[in-house]
CSV table of N, CA, C and O in Angstrom, one decimal:
chain,number,residue,atom,x,y,z
A,1,MET,N,86.4,87.8,82.6
A,1,MET,CA,86.1,88.1,81.2
A,1,MET,C,85.2,89.3,81.1
A,1,MET,O,84.3,89.5,81.9
A,2,ASN,N,85.5,90.2,80.2
A,2,ASN,CA,84.7,91.4,79.9
A,2,ASN,C,83.8,91.1,78.7
A,2,ASN,O,84.3,90.7,77.7
A,3,LYS,N,82.6,91.4,78.9
A,3,LYS,CA,81.6,91.3,77.8
A,3,LYS,C,81.2,92.7,77.4
A,3,LYS,O,80.7,93.4,78.2
A,4,PHE,N,81.3,93.0,76.1
A,4,PHE,CA,80.9,94.3,75.7
A,4,PHE,C,79.4,94.3,75.4
A,4,PHE,O,78.9,93.3,74.8
A,5,GLN,N,78.7,95.4,75.8
A,5,GLN,CA,77.3,95.5,75.6
A,5,GLN,C,76.9,96.1,74.3
A,5,GLN,O,75.7,96.3,74.1
A,6,THR,N,77.8,96.5,73.5
A,6,THR,CA,77.5,97.3,72.3
A,6,THR,C,78.4,96.8,71.1
A,6,THR,O,79.4,96.1,71.3
A,7,HIS,N,78.0,97.1,69.9
A,7,HIS,CA,78.8,96.7,68.8
A,7,HIS,C,79.8,97.9,68.4
A,7,HIS,O,80.6,97.7,67.6
A,8,ASN,N,79.6,99.0,69.1
A,8,ASN,CA,80.5,100.1,68.9
A,8,ASN,C,81.7,100.1,69.8
A,8,ASN,O,81.7,100.6,70.9
A,9,ILE,N,82.8,99.4,69.3
A,9,ILE,CA,84.0,99.2,70.1
A,9,ILE,C,85.1,100.1,69.6
A,9,ILE,O,85.3,100.2,68.4
A,10,GLY,N,85.8,100.8,70.5
A,10,GLY,CA,86.9,101.7,70.2
A,10,GLY,C,88.2,101.1,70.6
A,10,GLY,O,88.3,100.4,71.6
A,11,VAL,N,89.2,101.3,69.8
A,11,VAL,CA,90.6,100.9,70.1
A,11,VAL,C,91.5,102.1,69.9
A,11,VAL,O,91.5,102.8,68.9
A,12,GLU,N,92.3,102.3,70.9
A,12,GLU,CA,93.3,103.4,70.8
A,12,GLU,C,94.7,102.8,71.3
A,12,GLU,O,94.7,102.0,72.2
A,13,GLN,N,95.7,103.2,70.6
A,13,GLN,CA,97.0,102.7,71.0
A,13,GLN,C,98.1,103.9,70.9
A,13,GLN,O,97.8,104.9,70.3
A,14,GLY,N,99.2,103.6,71.6
A,14,GLY,CA,100.2,104.7,71.6
A,14,GLY,C,101.5,104.1,72.1
A,14,GLY,O,101.6,103.0,72.5
A,15,SER,N,102.5,105.0,72.0
A,15,SER,CA,103.9,104.7,72.4
A,15,SER,C,104.4,105.9,73.2
A,15,SER,O,104.2,107.0,72.7
A,16,THR,N,105.0,105.7,74.4
A,16,THR,CA,105.4,106.8,75.2
A,16,THR,C,106.8,106.6,75.7
A,16,THR,O,107.1,105.5,76.3
A,17,ASN,N,107.7,107.5,75.4
A,17,ASN,CA,109.0,107.5,76.0
A,17,ASN,C,108.8,107.9,77.5
A,17,ASN,O,108.4,109.0,77.8
A,18,LEU,N,109.2,107.0,78.4
A,18,LEU,CA,108.9,107.2,79.8
A,18,LEU,C,110.0,108.1,80.4
A,18,LEU,O,109.7,109.1,81.1
A,19,PHE,N,111.2,107.8,80.2
A,19,PHE,CA,112.3,108.6,80.8
A,19,PHE,C,113.6,108.3,80.1
A,19,PHE,O,113.8,107.3,79.5
A,20,SER,N,114.6,109.2,80.2
A,20,SER,CA,116.0,109.1,79.8
A,20,SER,C,116.9,109.6,80.9
A,20,SER,O,117.5,110.6,80.8
A,21,ASP,N,116.9,108.8,82.0
A,21,ASP,CA,117.5,109.3,83.2
A,21,ASP,C,119.1,109.3,83.2
A,21,ASP,O,119.7,110.0,83.9
A,22,TYR,N,119.7,108.6,82.2
A,22,TYR,CA,121.1,108.7,82.1
A,22,TYR,C,121.6,110.0,81.6
A,22,TYR,O,122.7,110.5,81.9
A,23,GLN,N,120.7,110.8,81.0
A,23,GLN,CA,121.1,112.1,80.4
A,23,GLN,C,121.3,113.2,81.5
A,23,GLN,O,122.0,114.1,81.3
A,24,HIS,N,120.6,113.0,82.6
A,24,HIS,CA,120.6,114.0,83.7
A,24,HIS,C,120.8,113.4,85.1
A,24,HIS,O,120.4,114.0,86.1
A,25,ASP,N,121.4,112.2,85.1
A,25,ASP,CA,121.6,111.5,86.4
A,25,ASP,C,120.4,111.4,87.2
A,25,ASP,O,120.4,111.7,88.4
A,26,GLY,N,119.3,111.0,86.6
A,26,GLY,CA,118.0,110.9,87.2
A,26,GLY,C,118.0,109.6,88.2
A,26,GLY,O,118.9,108.8,88.2
A,27,ILE,N,116.9,109.5,89.0
A,27,ILE,CA,116.8,108.5,90.0
A,27,ILE,C,116.8,107.1,89.5
A,27,ILE,O,117.4,106.2,90.1
A,28,MET,N,116.3,106.8,88.3
A,28,MET,CA,116.3,105.5,87.8
A,28,MET,C,117.7,105.0,87.4
A,28,MET,O,118.0,103.9,87.4
A,29,TRP,N,118.6,106.0,87.1
A,29,TRP,CA,119.9,105.7,86.7
A,29,TRP,C,120.9,105.7,87.9
A,29,TRP,O,121.8,104.9,87.9
A,30,THR,N,120.7,106.6,88.8
A,30,THR,CA,121.7,106.8,89.9
A,30,THR,C,121.2,106.2,91.2
A,30,THR,O,122.0,106.0,92.1
A,31,GLY,N,119.9,106.0,91.4
A,31,GLY,CA,119.3,105.6,92.6
A,31,GLY,C,119.4,104.1,92.9
A,31,GLY,O,119.8,103.3,92.0
A,32,THR,N,119.1,103.7,94.1
A,32,THR,CA,119.0,102.3,94.5
A,32,THR,C,117.7,102.1,95.3
A,32,THR,O,117.1,103.1,95.7
A,33,GLY,N,117.3,100.8,95.5
A,33,GLY,CA,116.1,100.5,96.2
A,33,GLY,C,114.9,100.7,95.3
A,33,GLY,O,115.0,100.8,94.1
A,34,ALA,N,113.7,100.7,96.0
A,34,ALA,CA,112.5,100.8,95.2
A,34,ALA,C,112.3,102.2,94.6
A,34,ALA,O,112.5,103.2,95.3
A,35,ARG,N,112.0,102.2,93.3
A,35,ARG,CA,111.8,103.5,92.6
A,35,ARG,C,110.6,103.3,91.6
A,35,ARG,O,110.4,102.2,91.2
A,36,GLU,N,110.0,104.4,91.4
A,36,GLU,CA,108.8,104.4,90.5
A,36,GLU,C,108.7,105.6,89.6
A,36,GLU,O,109.1,106.7,90.1
A,37,PHE,N,108.2,105.4,88.4
A,37,PHE,CA,107.9,106.5,87.5
A,37,PHE,C,106.5,106.3,87.0
A,37,PHE,O,106.1,105.2,86.6
A,38,ARG,N,105.7,107.4,87.0
A,38,ARG,CA,104.4,107.4,86.5
A,38,ARG,C,104.2,108.4,85.3
A,38,ARG,O,104.7,109.5,85.4
A,39,GLN,N,103.5,108.0,84.3
A,39,GLN,CA,103.2,108.8,83.1
A,39,GLN,C,101.7,108.7,82.9
A,39,GLN,O,101.1,107.7,82.6
A,40,ILE,N,101.0,109.9,82.9
A,40,ILE,CA,99.6,109.9,82.6
A,40,ILE,C,99.3,109.9,81.1
A,40,ILE,O,100.0,110.7,80.4
A,41,VAL,N,98.4,109.1,80.7
A,41,VAL,CA,98.0,109.0,79.3
A,41,VAL,C,96.5,109.4,79.2
A,41,VAL,O,95.7,108.9,80.0
A,42,THR,N,96.2,110.4,78.3
A,42,THR,CA,94.8,110.8,78.1
A,42,THR,C,94.4,110.3,76.7
A,42,THR,O,95.1,110.5,75.7
A,43,PHE,N,93.2,109.7,76.7
A,43,PHE,CA,92.7,109.2,75.4
A,43,PHE,C,92.3,110.3,74.5
A,43,PHE,O,91.8,111.4,75.0
A,44,ASP,N,92.3,110.2,73.2
A,44,ASP,CA,91.9,111.2,72.3
A,44,ASP,C,90.4,111.4,72.4
A,44,ASP,O,89.9,112.5,72.2
A,45,HIS,N,89.6,110.3,72.6
A,45,HIS,CA,88.2,110.3,72.8
A,45,HIS,C,87.8,109.4,74.0
A,45,HIS,O,88.3,108.3,74.1
A,46,PRO,N,87.0,109.9,74.9
A,46,PRO,CA,86.7,109.1,76.1
A,46,PRO,C,85.9,107.9,75.7
A,46,PRO,O,85.0,107.9,74.8
A,47,PHE,N,86.1,106.8,76.4
A,47,PHE,CA,85.2,105.6,76.2
A,47,PHE,C,83.9,105.8,77.0
A,47,PHE,O,83.9,106.6,77.9
A,48,SER,N,82.9,105.0,76.7
A,48,SER,CA,81.7,105.2,77.4
A,48,SER,C,81.7,104.4,78.8
A,48,SER,O,80.9,104.8,79.7
A,49,ARG,N,82.6,103.4,78.9
A,49,ARG,CA,82.9,102.8,80.1
A,49,ARG,C,84.4,102.6,80.3
A,49,ARG,O,85.1,102.7,79.3
A,50,LYS,N,84.8,102.2,81.4
A,50,LYS,CA,86.2,101.9,81.7
A,50,LYS,C,86.7,100.9,80.7
A,50,LYS,O,86.2,99.8,80.6
A,51,PRO,N,87.7,101.2,79.9
A,51,PRO,CA,88.3,100.3,78.9
A,51,PRO,C,89.2,99.3,79.5
A,51,PRO,O,89.7,99.4,80.6
A,52,LEU,N,89.6,98.3,78.7
A,52,LEU,CA,90.7,97.4,79.0
A,52,LEU,C,92.0,98.0,78.5
A,52,LEU,O,92.0,98.5,77.4
A,53,VAL,N,93.0,98.0,79.3
A,53,VAL,CA,94.3,98.6,78.9
A,53,VAL,C,95.4,97.6,79.1
A,53,VAL,O,95.5,97.0,80.1
A,54,HIS,N,96.2,97.5,78.1
A,54,HIS,CA,97.4,96.6,78.1
A,54,HIS,C,98.7,97.5,77.9
A,54,HIS,O,98.7,98.3,77.0
A,55,VAL,N,99.7,97.3,78.7
A,55,VAL,CA,100.9,98.1,78.7
A,55,VAL,C,102.1,97.1,78.6
A,55,VAL,O,102.1,96.1,79.2
A,56,SER,N,103.0,97.4,77.7
A,56,SER,CA,104.2,96.6,77.6
A,56,SER,C,105.5,97.5,77.4
A,56,SER,O,105.4,98.6,77.0
A,57,ILE,N,106.6,97.0,77.8
A,57,ILE,CA,107.9,97.7,77.6
A,57,ILE,C,108.3,97.4,76.1
A,57,ILE,O,108.4,96.3,75.7
A,58,SER,N,108.5,98.5,75.4
A,58,SER,CA,108.9,98.3,74.0
A,58,SER,C,110.3,98.7,73.7
A,58,SER,O,110.9,98.4,72.7
A,59,MET,N,111.0,99.3,74.7
A,59,MET,CA,112.4,99.6,74.6
A,59,MET,C,112.9,99.8,76.0
A,59,MET,O,112.3,100.5,76.8
A,60,TRP,N,114.0,99.2,76.3
A,60,TRP,CA,114.7,99.4,77.6
A,60,TRP,C,116.2,99.4,77.4
A,60,TRP,O,116.7,98.8,76.5
A,61,ASP,N,116.8,100.2,78.3
A,61,ASP,CA,118.3,100.3,78.3
A,61,ASP,C,118.7,100.2,79.7
A,61,ASP,O,118.6,101.2,80.5
A,62,PHE,N,119.2,99.1,80.1
A,62,PHE,CA,119.7,98.8,81.4
A,62,PHE,C,121.2,98.8,81.5
A,62,PHE,O,121.9,98.4,80.5
A,63,ASP,N,121.8,99.1,82.6
A,63,ASP,CA,123.2,99.0,82.9
A,63,ASP,C,123.6,97.5,82.9
A,63,ASP,O,122.9,96.7,83.5
A,64,LYS,N,124.6,97.1,82.1
A,64,LYS,CA,125.0,95.7,82.0
A,64,LYS,C,125.6,95.2,83.3
A,64,LYS,O,125.7,94.0,83.5
A,65,ASP,N,126.0,96.0,84.2
A,65,ASP,CA,126.7,95.6,85.4
A,65,ASP,C,125.8,95.4,86.6
A,65,ASP,O,126.2,95.1,87.7
A,66,THR,N,124.5,95.6,86.5
A,66,THR,CA,123.5,95.4,87.6
A,66,THR,C,122.4,94.5,87.1
A,66,THR,O,122.2,94.2,85.9
A,67,ASN,N,121.7,94.0,88.1
A,67,ASN,CA,120.5,93.1,87.8
A,67,ASN,C,119.4,93.9,87.1
A,67,ASN,O,119.2,95.1,87.3
A,68,GLN,N,118.8,93.3,86.1
A,68,GLN,CA,117.8,93.9,85.3
A,68,GLN,C,116.4,93.6,85.8
A,68,GLN,O,115.9,92.5,85.6
A,69,ARG,N,115.8,94.5,86.6
A,69,ARG,CA,114.5,94.3,87.2
A,69,ARG,C,113.6,95.4,86.8
A,69,ARG,O,113.9,96.6,86.8
A,70,ALA,N,112.4,95.0,86.3
A,70,ALA,CA,111.4,96.0,86.0
A,70,ALA,C,110.0,95.4,86.1
A,70,ALA,O,109.8,94.2,85.9
A,71,ASP,N,109.1,96.3,86.4
A,71,ASP,CA,107.7,96.0,86.5
A,71,ASP,C,106.9,97.1,85.8
A,71,ASP,O,107.2,98.3,86.1
A,72,ILE,N,106.0,96.8,84.9
A,72,ILE,CA,105.2,97.9,84.3
A,72,ILE,C,103.7,97.5,84.3
A,72,ILE,O,103.4,96.3,84.2
A,73,SER,N,102.9,98.5,84.5
A,73,SER,CA,101.5,98.2,84.6
A,73,SER,C,100.7,99.5,84.3
A,73,SER,O,101.2,100.6,84.2
A,74,ALA,N,99.4,99.2,84.1
A,74,ALA,CA,98.4,100.4,83.9
A,74,ALA,C,97.6,100.5,85.2
A,74,ALA,O,97.1,99.5,85.7
A,75,GLU,N,97.6,101.7,85.8
A,75,GLU,CA,96.8,101.9,87.0
A,75,GLU,C,95.9,103.1,86.8
A,75,GLU,O,96.0,103.9,85.8
A,76,MET,N,94.9,103.3,87.7
A,76,MET,CA,94.0,104.4,87.6
A,76,MET,C,93.3,104.5,86.3
A,76,MET,O,93.0,105.6,85.7
A,77,VAL,N,92.9,103.4,85.7
A,77,VAL,CA,92.2,103.3,84.4
A,77,VAL,C,90.8,103.9,84.6
A,77,VAL,O,90.1,103.5,85.5
A,78,ASN,N,90.4,104.8,83.7
A,78,ASN,CA,89.1,105.3,83.7
A,78,ASN,C,88.7,105.6,82.2
A,78,ASN,O,89.5,105.4,81.3
A,79,ARG,N,87.5,106.2,82.0
A,79,ARG,CA,87.0,106.5,80.7
A,79,ARG,C,87.9,107.4,79.9
A,79,ARG,O,88.0,107.4,78.7
A,80,GLU,N,88.6,108.3,80.6
A,80,GLU,CA,89.4,109.4,79.9
A,80,GLU,C,90.9,109.0,79.8
A,80,GLU,O,91.6,109.7,79.0
A,81,GLY,N,91.4,108.1,80.5
A,81,GLY,CA,92.8,107.8,80.4
A,81,GLY,C,93.3,106.8,81.5
A,81,GLY,O,92.5,106.2,82.2
A,82,PHE,N,94.6,106.8,81.8
A,82,PHE,CA,95.2,105.9,82.7
A,82,PHE,C,96.6,106.4,83.1
A,82,PHE,O,97.1,107.3,82.4
A,83,ALA,N,97.3,105.7,84.0
A,83,ALA,CA,98.7,106.0,84.3
A,83,ALA,C,99.5,104.8,84.0
A,83,ALA,O,99.2,103.6,84.4
A,84,ILE,N,100.6,105.0,83.3
A,84,ILE,CA,101.6,103.9,83.1
A,84,ILE,C,102.5,104.0,84.3
A,84,ILE,O,103.0,105.1,84.6
A,85,VAL,N,102.7,102.9,84.9
A,85,VAL,CA,103.6,102.8,86.1
A,85,VAL,C,104.8,101.9,85.9
A,85,VAL,O,104.6,100.7,85.6
A,86,PHE,N,106.0,102.4,85.9
A,86,PHE,CA,107.2,101.7,85.7
A,86,PHE,C,107.9,101.6,87.1
A,86,PHE,O,108.1,102.7,87.7
A,87,ARG,N,108.3,100.4,87.5
A,87,ARG,CA,109.0,100.3,88.8
A,87,ARG,C,110.2,99.4,88.7
A,87,ARG,O,110.3,98.5,87.8
A,88,THR,N,111.2,99.7,89.5
A,88,THR,CA,112.4,98.9,89.6
A,88,THR,C,112.8,98.9,91.0
A,88,THR,O,112.3,99.7,91.9
A,89,TRP,N,113.8,98.1,91.4
A,89,TRP,CA,114.3,98.0,92.8
A,89,TRP,C,115.7,97.5,92.8
A,89,TRP,O,116.3,97.2,91.8
A,90,GLY,N,116.2,97.4,94.1
A,90,GLY,CA,117.6,96.9,94.3
A,90,GLY,C,118.6,97.8,93.6
A,90,GLY,O,118.5,99.0,93.6
A,91,ASP,N,119.6,97.2,93.0
A,91,ASP,CA,120.7,97.9,92.4
A,91,ASP,C,120.5,98.2,91.0
A,91,ASP,O,121.4,98.7,90.3
A,92,THR,N,119.4,97.9,90.4
A,92,THR,CA,119.1,98.1,89.0
A,92,THR,C,119.3,99.5,88.6
A,92,THR,O,118.8,100.4,89.2
A,93,ARG,N,120.0,99.7,87.4
A,93,ARG,CA,120.2,101.0,86.9
A,93,ARG,C,119.5,101.0,85.5
A,93,ARG,O,119.9,100.3,84.6
A,94,VAL,N,118.5,101.9,85.3
A,94,VAL,CA,117.8,102.0,84.1
A,94,VAL,C,118.1,103.3,83.4
A,94,VAL,O,117.8,104.4,84.0
A,95,ALA,N,118.7,103.3,82.2
A,95,ALA,CA,119.0,104.5,81.5
A,95,ALA,C,117.8,105.1,80.9
A,95,ALA,O,117.6,106.3,81.0
A,96,ARG,N,117.0,104.3,80.2
A,96,ARG,CA,115.8,104.8,79.6
A,96,ARG,C,114.8,103.7,79.3
A,96,ARG,O,115.2,102.5,79.3
A,97,ALA,N,113.6,104.1,79.1
A,97,ALA,CA,112.5,103.1,78.8
A,97,ALA,C,111.4,103.7,78.0
A,97,ALA,O,111.1,104.9,78.1
A,98,ARG,N,110.8,102.9,77.2
A,98,ARG,CA,109.6,103.3,76.4
A,98,ARG,C,108.5,102.3,76.6
A,98,ARG,O,108.8,101.1,76.7
A,99,ALA,N,107.3,102.7,76.6
A,99,ALA,CA,106.1,101.8,76.8
A,99,ALA,C,105.2,101.9,75.6
A,99,ALA,O,104.9,103.0,75.1
A,100,ASP,N,104.7,100.8,75.1
A,100,ASP,CA,103.6,100.8,74.2
A,100,ASP,C,102.3,100.4,74.9
A,100,ASP,O,102.4,99.6,75.9
A,101,TRP,N,101.2,100.8,74.5
A,101,TRP,CA,99.9,100.5,75.1
A,101,TRP,C,98.8,100.4,74.1
A,101,TRP,O,98.9,101.0,73.0
A,102,ILE,N,97.7,99.7,74.5
A,102,ILE,CA,96.5,99.6,73.7
A,102,ILE,C,95.3,99.6,74.7
A,102,ILE,O,95.4,98.9,75.7
A,103,ALA,N,94.3,100.3,74.3
A,103,ALA,CA,93.1,100.4,75.1
A,103,ALA,C,91.9,100.0,74.2
A,103,ALA,O,91.9,100.5,73.1
A,104,PHE,N,91.0,99.2,74.7
A,104,PHE,CA,89.8,98.9,73.9
A,104,PHE,C,88.6,98.8,74.8
A,104,PHE,O,88.7,98.3,75.9
A,105,GLY,N,87.5,99.3,74.3
A,105,GLY,CA,86.3,99.2,75.1
A,105,GLY,C,85.1,99.9,74.3
A,105,GLY,O,85.2,100.2,73.2
A,106,GLU,N,84.0,100.0,75.0
A,106,GLU,CA,82.8,100.5,74.5
A,106,GLU,C,82.9,102.0,74.2
A,106,GLU,O,83.4,102.7,75.0
A,107,MET,N,82.3,102.4,73.1
A,107,MET,CA,82.3,103.8,72.7
A,107,MET,C,80.8,104.2,72.6
A,107,MET,O,79.9,103.5,72.3
A,108,GLN,N,80.6,105.5,72.8
A,108,GLN,CA,79.3,106.1,72.7
A,108,GLN,C,78.9,106.1,71.2
A,108,GLN,O,79.7,106.5,70.4
A,109,ASP,N,77.7,105.8,70.9
A,109,ASP,CA,77.2,105.8,69.6
A,109,ASP,C,76.3,107.0,69.4
A,109,ASP,O,75.6,107.5,70.4
A,110,ASP,N,76.3,107.6,68.3
A,110,ASP,CA,75.4,108.8,68.0
A,110,ASP,C,74.0,108.6,68.3
A,110,ASP,O,73.2,109.5,68.6
A,111,ASP,N,73.5,107.3,68.2
A,111,ASP,CA,72.1,106.9,68.4
A,111,ASP,C,71.8,106.6,69.8
A,111,ASP,O,70.7,106.4,70.2
A,112,ASP,N,72.8,106.5,70.7
A,112,ASP,CA,72.6,106.2,72.1
A,112,ASP,C,71.9,107.5,72.8
A,112,ASP,O,72.3,108.6,72.5
A,113,TRP,N,71.0,107.2,73.7
A,113,TRP,CA,70.3,108.2,74.4
A,113,TRP,C,70.9,108.3,75.8
A,113,TRP,O,71.3,107.3,76.4
A,114,ASP,N,71.1,109.5,76.3
A,114,ASP,CA,71.5,109.7,77.7
A,114,ASP,C,70.4,110.3,78.5
A,114,ASP,O,70.1,111.5,78.4
A,115,VAL,N,69.7,109.4,79.2
A,115,VAL,CA,68.5,109.8,79.9
A,115,VAL,C,68.8,109.8,81.4
A,115,VAL,O,69.3,108.9,82.0
A,116,GLU,N,68.6,111.0,82.0
A,116,GLU,CA,68.9,111.1,83.4
A,116,GLU,C,67.8,111.8,84.1
A,116,GLU,O,67.1,112.6,83.6
């Protein structure tokens, strides 16, 4: 469980088109075996500490003739942003995918002091 130390909580959300590999015979559409796609997301305003980030698939387009396998997560989360990581494997063919995300955490307050 995360406990916030301040009343100043920030929430940012977004939606990101990850890829459209069917348009140019990209690796998610034509490849086999383990494959990965990473998309860096930068927050509009940095959090004062590492935020909590949730990522979900909001649109997917798989080939109907192959197994539909996908894994999505947030990695490298820090105050400024994170990486959306989409993975598939085996014979899965993914034409395109979109991810929605939400980040929430402590924000700097104008009255906070930075003493170093």
